[in-house]
Tab-separated table of C-alpha atoms in Angstrom:
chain	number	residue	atom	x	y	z
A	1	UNK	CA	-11.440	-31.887	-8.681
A	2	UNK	CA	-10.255	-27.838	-9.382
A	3	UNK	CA	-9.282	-27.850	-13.356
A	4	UNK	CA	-9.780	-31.711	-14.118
A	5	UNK	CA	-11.427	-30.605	-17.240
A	6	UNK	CA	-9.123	-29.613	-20.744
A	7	UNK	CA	-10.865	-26.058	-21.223
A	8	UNK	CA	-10.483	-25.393	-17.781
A	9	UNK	CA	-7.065	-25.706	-17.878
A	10	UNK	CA	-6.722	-23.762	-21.136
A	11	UNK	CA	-8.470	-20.802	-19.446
A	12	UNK	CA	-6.379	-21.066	-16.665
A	13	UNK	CA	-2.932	-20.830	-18.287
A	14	UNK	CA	-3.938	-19.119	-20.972
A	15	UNK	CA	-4.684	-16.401	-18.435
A	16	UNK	CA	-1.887	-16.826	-16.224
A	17	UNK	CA	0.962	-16.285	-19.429
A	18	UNK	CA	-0.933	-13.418	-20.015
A	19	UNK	CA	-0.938	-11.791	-16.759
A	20	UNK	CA	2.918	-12.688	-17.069
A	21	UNK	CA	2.962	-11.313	-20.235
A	22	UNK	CA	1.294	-7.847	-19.374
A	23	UNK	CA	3.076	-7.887	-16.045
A	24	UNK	CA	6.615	-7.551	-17.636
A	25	UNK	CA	5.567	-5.382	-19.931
A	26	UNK	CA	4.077	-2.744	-17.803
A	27	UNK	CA	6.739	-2.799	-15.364
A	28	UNK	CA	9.186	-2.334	-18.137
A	29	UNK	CA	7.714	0.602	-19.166
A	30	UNK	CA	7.793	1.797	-15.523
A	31	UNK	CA	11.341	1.194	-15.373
A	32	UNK	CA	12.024	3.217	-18.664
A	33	UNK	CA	10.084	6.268	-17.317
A	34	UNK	CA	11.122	6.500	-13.776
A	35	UNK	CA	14.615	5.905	-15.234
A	36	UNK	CA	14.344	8.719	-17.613
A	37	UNK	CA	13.097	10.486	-14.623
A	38	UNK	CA	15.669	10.045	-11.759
A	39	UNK	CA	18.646	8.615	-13.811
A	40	UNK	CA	20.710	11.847	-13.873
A	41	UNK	CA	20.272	12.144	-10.005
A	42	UNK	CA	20.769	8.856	-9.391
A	43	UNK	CA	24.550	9.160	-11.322
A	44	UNK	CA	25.251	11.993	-9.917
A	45	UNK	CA	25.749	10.701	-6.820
A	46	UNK	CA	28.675	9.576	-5.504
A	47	UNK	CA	27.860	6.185	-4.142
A	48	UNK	CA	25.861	5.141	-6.924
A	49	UNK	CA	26.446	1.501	-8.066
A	50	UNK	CA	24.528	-0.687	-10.343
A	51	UNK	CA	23.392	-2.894	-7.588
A	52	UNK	CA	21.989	-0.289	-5.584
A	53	UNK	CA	19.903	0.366	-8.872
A	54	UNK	CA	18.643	-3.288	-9.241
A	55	UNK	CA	17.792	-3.264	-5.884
A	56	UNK	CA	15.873	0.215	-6.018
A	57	UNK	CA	13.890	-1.547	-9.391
A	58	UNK	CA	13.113	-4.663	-7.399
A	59	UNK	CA	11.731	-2.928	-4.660
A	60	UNK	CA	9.483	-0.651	-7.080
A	61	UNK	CA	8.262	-3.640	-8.301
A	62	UNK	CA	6.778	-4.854	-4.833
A	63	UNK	CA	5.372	-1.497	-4.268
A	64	UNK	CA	3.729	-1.369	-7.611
A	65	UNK	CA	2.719	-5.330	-7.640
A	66	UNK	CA	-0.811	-5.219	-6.112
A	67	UNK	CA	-1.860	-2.735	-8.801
A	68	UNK	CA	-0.009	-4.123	-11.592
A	69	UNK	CA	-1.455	-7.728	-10.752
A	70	UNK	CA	-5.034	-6.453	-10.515
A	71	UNK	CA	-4.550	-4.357	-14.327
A	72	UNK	CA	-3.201	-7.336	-15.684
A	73	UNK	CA	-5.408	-9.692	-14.477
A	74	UNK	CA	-8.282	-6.983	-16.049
A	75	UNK	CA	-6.315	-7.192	-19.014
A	76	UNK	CA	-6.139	-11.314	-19.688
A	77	UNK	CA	-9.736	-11.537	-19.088
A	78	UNK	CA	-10.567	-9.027	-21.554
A	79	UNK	CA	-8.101	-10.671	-23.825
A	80	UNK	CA	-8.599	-14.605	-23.419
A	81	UNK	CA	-12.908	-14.232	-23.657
A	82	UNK	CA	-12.332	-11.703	-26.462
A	83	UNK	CA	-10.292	-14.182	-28.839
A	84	UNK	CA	-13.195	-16.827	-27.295
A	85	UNK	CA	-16.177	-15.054	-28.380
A	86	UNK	CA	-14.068	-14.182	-31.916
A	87	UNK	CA	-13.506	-17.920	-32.979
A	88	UNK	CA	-16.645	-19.103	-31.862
A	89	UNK	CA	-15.261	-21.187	-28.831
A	90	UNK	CA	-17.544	-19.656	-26.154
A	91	UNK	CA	-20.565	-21.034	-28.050
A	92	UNK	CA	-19.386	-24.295	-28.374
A	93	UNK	CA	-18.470	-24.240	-24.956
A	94	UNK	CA	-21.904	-23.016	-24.093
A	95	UNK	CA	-23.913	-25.764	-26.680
A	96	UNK	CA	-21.834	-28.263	-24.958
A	97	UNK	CA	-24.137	-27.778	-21.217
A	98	UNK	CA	-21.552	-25.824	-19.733
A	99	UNK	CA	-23.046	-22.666	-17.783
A	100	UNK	CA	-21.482	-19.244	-17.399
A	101	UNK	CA	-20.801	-19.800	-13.920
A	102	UNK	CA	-18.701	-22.815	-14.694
A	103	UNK	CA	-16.856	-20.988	-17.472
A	104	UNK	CA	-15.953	-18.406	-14.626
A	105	UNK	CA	-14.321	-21.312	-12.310
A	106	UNK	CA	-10.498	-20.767	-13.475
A	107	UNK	CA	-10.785	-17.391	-13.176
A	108	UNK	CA	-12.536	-16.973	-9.674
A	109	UNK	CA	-9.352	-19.600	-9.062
A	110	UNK	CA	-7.148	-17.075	-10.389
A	111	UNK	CA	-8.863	-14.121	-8.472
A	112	UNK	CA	-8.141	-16.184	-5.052
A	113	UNK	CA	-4.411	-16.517	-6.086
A	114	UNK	CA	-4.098	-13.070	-6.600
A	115	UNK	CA	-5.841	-12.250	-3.256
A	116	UNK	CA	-3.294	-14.396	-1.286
A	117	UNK	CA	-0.446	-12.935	-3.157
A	118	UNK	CA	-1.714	-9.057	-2.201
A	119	UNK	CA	-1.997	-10.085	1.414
A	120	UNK	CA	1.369	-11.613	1.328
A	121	UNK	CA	2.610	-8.548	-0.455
A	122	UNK	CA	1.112	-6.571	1.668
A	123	UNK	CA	2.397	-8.026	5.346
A	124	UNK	CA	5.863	-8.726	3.947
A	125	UNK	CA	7.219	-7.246	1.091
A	126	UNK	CA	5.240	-4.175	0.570
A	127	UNK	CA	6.547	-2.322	3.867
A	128	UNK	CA	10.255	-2.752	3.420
A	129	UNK	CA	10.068	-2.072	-0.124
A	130	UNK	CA	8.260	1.362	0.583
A	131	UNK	CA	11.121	1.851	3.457
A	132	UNK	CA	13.499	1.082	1.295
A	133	UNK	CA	12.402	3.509	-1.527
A	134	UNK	CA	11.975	6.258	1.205
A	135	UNK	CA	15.560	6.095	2.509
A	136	UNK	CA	16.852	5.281	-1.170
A	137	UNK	CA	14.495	9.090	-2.656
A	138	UNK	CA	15.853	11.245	0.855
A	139	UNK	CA	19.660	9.888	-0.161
A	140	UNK	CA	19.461	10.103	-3.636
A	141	UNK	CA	16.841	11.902	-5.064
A	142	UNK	CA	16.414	14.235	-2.205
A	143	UNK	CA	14.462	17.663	-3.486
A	144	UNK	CA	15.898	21.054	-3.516
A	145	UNK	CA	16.183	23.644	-0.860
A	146	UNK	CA	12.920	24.969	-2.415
A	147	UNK	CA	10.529	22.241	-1.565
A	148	UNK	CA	8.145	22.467	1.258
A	149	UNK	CA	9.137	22.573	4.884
A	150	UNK	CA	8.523	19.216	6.684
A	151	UNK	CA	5.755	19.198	9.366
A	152	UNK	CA	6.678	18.162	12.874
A	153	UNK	CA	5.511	14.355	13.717
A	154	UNK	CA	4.346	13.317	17.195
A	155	UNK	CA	4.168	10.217	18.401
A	156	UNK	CA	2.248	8.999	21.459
A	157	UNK	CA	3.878	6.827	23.928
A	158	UNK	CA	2.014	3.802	25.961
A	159	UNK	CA	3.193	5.964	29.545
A	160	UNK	CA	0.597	9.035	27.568
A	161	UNK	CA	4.475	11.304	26.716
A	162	UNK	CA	4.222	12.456	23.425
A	163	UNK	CA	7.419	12.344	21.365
A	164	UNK	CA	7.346	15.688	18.863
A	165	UNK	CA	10.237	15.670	15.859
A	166	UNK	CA	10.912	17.547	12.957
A	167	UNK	CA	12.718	14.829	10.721
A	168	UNK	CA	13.387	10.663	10.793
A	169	UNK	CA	16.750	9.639	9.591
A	170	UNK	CA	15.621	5.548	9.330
A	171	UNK	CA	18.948	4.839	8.054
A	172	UNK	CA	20.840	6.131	11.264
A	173	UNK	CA	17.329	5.211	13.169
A	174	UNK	CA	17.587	8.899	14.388
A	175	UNK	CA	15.258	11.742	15.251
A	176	UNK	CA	16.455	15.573	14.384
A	177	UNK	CA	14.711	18.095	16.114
A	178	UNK	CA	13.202	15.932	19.212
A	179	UNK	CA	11.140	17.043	22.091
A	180	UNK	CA	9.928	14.694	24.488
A	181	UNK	CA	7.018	15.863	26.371
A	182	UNK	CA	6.065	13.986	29.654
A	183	UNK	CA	3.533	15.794	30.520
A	184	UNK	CA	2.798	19.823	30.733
A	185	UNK	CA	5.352	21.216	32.496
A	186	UNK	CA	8.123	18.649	32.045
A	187	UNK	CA	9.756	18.876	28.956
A	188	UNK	CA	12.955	17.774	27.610
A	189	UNK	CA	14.417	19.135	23.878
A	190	UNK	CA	17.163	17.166	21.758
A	191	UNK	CA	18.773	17.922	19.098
A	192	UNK	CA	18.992	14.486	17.914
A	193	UNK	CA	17.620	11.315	19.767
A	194	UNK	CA	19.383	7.832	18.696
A	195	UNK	CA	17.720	4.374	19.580
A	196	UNK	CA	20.039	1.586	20.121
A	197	UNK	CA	18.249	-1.408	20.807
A	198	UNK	CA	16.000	-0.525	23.770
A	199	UNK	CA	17.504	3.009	24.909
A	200	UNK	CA	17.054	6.275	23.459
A	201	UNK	CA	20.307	8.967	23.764
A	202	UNK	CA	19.927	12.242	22.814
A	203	UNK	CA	23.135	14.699	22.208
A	204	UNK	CA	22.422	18.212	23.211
A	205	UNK	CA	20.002	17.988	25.402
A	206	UNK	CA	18.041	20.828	27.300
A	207	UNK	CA	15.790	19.950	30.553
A	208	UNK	CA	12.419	22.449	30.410
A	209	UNK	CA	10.024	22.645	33.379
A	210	UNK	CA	7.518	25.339	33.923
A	211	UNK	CA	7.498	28.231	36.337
A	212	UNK	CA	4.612	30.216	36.486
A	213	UNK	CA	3.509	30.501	33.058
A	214	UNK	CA	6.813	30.429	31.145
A	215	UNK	CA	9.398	27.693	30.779
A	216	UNK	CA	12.547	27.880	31.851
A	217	UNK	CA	15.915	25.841	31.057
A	218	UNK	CA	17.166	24.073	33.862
A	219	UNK	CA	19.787	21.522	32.751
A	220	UNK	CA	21.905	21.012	29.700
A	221	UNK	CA	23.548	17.494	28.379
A	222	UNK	CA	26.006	17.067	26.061
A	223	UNK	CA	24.156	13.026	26.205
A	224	UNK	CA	22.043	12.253	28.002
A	225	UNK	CA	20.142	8.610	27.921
A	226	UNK	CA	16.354	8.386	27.831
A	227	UNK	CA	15.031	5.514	30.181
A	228	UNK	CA	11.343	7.292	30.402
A	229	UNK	CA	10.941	6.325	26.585
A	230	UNK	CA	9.901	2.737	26.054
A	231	UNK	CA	10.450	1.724	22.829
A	232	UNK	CA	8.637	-2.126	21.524
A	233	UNK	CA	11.475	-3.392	20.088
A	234	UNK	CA	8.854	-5.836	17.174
A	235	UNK	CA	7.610	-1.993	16.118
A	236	UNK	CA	8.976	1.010	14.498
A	237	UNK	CA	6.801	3.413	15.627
A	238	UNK	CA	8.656	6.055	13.539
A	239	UNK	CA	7.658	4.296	9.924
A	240	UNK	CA	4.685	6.286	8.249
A	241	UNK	CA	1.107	3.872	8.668
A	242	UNK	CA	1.512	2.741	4.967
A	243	UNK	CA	4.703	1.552	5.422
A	244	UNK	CA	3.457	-0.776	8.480
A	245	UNK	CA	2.440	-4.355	7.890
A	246	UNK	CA	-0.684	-6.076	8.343
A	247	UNK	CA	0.045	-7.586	11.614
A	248	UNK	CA	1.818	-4.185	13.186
A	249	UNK	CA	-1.238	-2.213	12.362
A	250	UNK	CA	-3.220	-4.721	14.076
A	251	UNK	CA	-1.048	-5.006	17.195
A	252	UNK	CA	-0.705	-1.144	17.630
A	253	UNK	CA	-4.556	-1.633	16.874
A	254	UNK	CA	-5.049	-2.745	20.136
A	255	UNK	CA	-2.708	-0.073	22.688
A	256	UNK	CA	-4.839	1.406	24.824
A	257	UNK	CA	-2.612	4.621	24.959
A	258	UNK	CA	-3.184	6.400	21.489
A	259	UNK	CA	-5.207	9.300	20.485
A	260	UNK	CA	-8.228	9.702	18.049
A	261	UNK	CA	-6.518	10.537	15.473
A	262	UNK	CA	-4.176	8.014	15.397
A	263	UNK	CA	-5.952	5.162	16.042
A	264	UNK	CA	-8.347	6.759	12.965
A	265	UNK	CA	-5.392	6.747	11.096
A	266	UNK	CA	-4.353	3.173	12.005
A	267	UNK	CA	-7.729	1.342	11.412
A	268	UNK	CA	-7.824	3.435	7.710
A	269	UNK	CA	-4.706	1.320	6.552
A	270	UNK	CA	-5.381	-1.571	8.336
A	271	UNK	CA	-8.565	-1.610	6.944
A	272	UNK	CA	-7.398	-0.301	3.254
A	273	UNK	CA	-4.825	-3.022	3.202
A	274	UNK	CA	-7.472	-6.002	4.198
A	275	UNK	CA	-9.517	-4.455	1.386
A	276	UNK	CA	-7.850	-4.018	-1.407
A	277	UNK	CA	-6.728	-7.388	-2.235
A	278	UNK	CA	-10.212	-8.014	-2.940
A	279	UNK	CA	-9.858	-5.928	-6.163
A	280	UNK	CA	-9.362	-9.393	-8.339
A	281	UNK	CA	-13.041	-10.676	-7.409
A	282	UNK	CA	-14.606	-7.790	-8.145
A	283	UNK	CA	-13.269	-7.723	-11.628
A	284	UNK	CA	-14.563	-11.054	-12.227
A	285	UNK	CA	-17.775	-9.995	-10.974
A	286	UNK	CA	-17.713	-6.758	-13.446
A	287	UNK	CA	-15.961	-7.794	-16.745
A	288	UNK	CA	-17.115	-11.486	-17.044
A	289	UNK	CA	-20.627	-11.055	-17.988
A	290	UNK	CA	-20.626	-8.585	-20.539
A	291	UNK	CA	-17.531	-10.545	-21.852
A	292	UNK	CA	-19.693	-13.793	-21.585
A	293	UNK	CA	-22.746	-12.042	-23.829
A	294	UNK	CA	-20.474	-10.460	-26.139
A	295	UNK	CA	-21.692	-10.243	-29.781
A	296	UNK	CA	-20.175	-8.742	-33.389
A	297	UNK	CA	-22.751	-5.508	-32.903
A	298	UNK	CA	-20.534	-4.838	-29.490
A	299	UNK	CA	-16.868	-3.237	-30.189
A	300	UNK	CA	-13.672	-4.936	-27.657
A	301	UNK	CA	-12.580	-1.266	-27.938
A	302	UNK	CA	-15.318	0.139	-26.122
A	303	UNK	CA	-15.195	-2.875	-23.506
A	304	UNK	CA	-12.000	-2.476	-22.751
A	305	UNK	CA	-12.348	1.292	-22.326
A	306	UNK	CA	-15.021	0.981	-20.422
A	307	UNK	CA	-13.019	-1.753	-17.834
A	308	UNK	CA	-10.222	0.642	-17.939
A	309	UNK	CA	-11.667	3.707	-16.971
A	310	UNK	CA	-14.233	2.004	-14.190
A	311	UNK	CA	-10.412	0.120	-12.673
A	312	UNK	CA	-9.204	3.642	-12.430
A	313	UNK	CA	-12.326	5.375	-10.994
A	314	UNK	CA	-12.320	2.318	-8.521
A	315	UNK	CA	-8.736	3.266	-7.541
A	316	UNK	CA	-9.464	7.141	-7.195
A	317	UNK	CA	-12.763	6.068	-4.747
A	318	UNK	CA	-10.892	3.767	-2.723
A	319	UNK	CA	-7.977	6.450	-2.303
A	320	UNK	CA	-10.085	9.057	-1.647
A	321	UNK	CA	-12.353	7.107	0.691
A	322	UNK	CA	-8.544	6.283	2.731
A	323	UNK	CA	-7.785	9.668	2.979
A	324	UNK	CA	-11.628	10.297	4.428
A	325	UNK	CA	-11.087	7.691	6.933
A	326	UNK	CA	-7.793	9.073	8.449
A	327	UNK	CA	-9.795	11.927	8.977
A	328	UNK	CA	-13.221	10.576	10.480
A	329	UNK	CA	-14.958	11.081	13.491
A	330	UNK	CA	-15.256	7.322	14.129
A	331	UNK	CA	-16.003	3.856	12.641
A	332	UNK	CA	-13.181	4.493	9.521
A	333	UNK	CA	-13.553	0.760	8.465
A	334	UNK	CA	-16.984	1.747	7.633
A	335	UNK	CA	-15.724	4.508	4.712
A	336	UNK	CA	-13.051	1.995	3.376
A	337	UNK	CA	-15.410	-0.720	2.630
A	338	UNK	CA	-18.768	0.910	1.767
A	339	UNK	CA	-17.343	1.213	-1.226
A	340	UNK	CA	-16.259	-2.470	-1.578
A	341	UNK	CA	-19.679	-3.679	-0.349
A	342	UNK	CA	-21.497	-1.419	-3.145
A	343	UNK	CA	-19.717	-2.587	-6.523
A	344	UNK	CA	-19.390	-6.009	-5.451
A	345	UNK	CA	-23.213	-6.247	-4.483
A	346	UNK	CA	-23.783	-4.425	-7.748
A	347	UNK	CA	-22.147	-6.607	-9.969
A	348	UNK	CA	-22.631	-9.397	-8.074
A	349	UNK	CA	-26.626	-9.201	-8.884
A	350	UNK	CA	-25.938	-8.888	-12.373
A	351	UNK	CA	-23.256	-12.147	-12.256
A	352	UNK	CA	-25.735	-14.085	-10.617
A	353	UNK	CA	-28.063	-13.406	-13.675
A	354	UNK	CA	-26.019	-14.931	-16.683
């Protein structure tokens, strides 16, 4: 039976207050810098309501969960075998016939919690939180007139059209800026494109076909509707990759009718997200036996440092290694967990030793 015994309980919720603990805490802090941040352009605007700032926070706390879960969880460990190994109850524990690997039980039980929770995070909450947060920065804490000029998007329809824009407007589920290409001498130019329900309507519309080896305008709409675009209804195909859910990166996975690139680009979050939740095992793998053979000659400073500093580097790989993906020749599921495969095989050797 999972936690039948008294210490394994103790370890267990001992653990879990903590996470709680550290997991307000840190968000807190989050709030009061972000706030001191963005709070004069948030109140500036017009339509600002407390609310609207709630709901901002909770979705920032979706978006930041995964990480903040994983920190704290780094954080309870460190703490609960630390105050262990100080009054002596680790030994006792240890006199008493129970091996390391047993001692490791409510945590490896906490690890798999966490794990489920990232996925979860990750398919439901995650996206629409990061949606959320995009249309809630563009409407309230939009930059100035000095910041970079956006880069045109394309998208790639099933039919092979390619949809080119300048900007998104999710709120108004608009394009600005929208060409559709159908192939290389048909070309149609929108100034915006609007998609209600099924159908696509653009206002302003100029017809382009190619004559010799210029194009040339051959009919103008004031609206004109779009049947040629098929849009899947279950997908918004105009939400960046990391704000797509488990399942819709696998499903658009699987089209037929996409390009290198972006099926590269695709696989690398698909992949990224079915990775990282993993994050929780792999510190019980890493901080629990040095933890476990902890002695007064060893400083908690330097341990925790130590855990710190190897959680961030860990973070920096696997973001780097995401970023190398979108941008690999082939087999980007390889890049994302290499790195995965290499720490926990590393510190897997060494838990297997204690």
């Amino acid at each position: 039976m999972i936690l039948s015994k008294i210490w394994e309980r103790k370890l267990f919720f001992n653990t879990l207050k903590l996470i709680l603990f550290f997991l307000v805490a840190i968000f807190m802090i989050v709030i009061v810098i972000d706030f001191s941040i963005h709070g004069a352009k948030i109140f500036a605007h017009s339509k600002t309501s407390i609310s609207l700032i709630l709901k901002y926070y909770f979705n920032l706390f979706f978006i930041q969960l995964n990480l903040f879960l994983a920190l704290t969880f780094l954080l309870a460990i460190i703490k609960v075998l630390s105050d262990m190994n100080i009054h002596h109850e680790l030994t006792a524990l240890r006199m008493a016939a129970i091996s390391a690997k047993k001692l490791s039980r409510p945590f490896f039980i906490i690890a798999i919690l966490i794990s489920i929770i990232s996925f979860i995070n990750f398919q439901y909450f995650y996206p629409k939180s990061l949606s959320f947060k995009d249309s809630f920065k563009e409407k309230y804490l939009k930059k100035t007139n000095y910041a970079k000029k956006m880069q045109p998007s394309v998208i790639y329809l099933e039919d092979g059209a390619k949809l080119v824009y300048q900007k998104y407007d999710q709120l108004q589920n608009k394009l600005f800026d929208a060409y559709f290409i159908k192939n290389s001498s048909d070309i149609w130019h929108a100034k915006y494109l609007t998609f209600n329900e099924k159908e696509a309507v653009g206002k302003y519309v100029d017809h382009l076909t190619r004559k010799d080896k210029n194009f040339e305008k051959i009919e103008s709409y004031e609206s004109y509707s779009f049947k040629d675009i098929e849009i899947d209804e279950n997908i918004n195909m105009f939400e960046p990759f990391e704000n797509r859910s488990i399942t819709n990166l696998f499903k658009q996975n699987l089209s037929k009718n996409i390009c290198l690139k972006e099926k590269n680009e695709i696989l690398s979050y698909l992949n990224y997200k079915l990775a990282m939740p993993f994050v929780s095992l792999i510190i019980v793998l890493a901080i629990f036996p040095p933890l476990i053979a902890f002695s007064k000659n060893i400083s908690i400073f330097f341990i925790c440092t130590f855990a710190l500093f190897g959680f961030i580097i860990f973070h920096t790989i696997m973001d780097s290694a995401l970023i190398l993906a979108e941008n690999a020749a082939r087999a980007p599921y390889i890049i994302l967990w290499l790195p995965i495969i290499i720490i926990s095989f590393i510190f897997g050797r060494r838990f297997k030793k204690i």
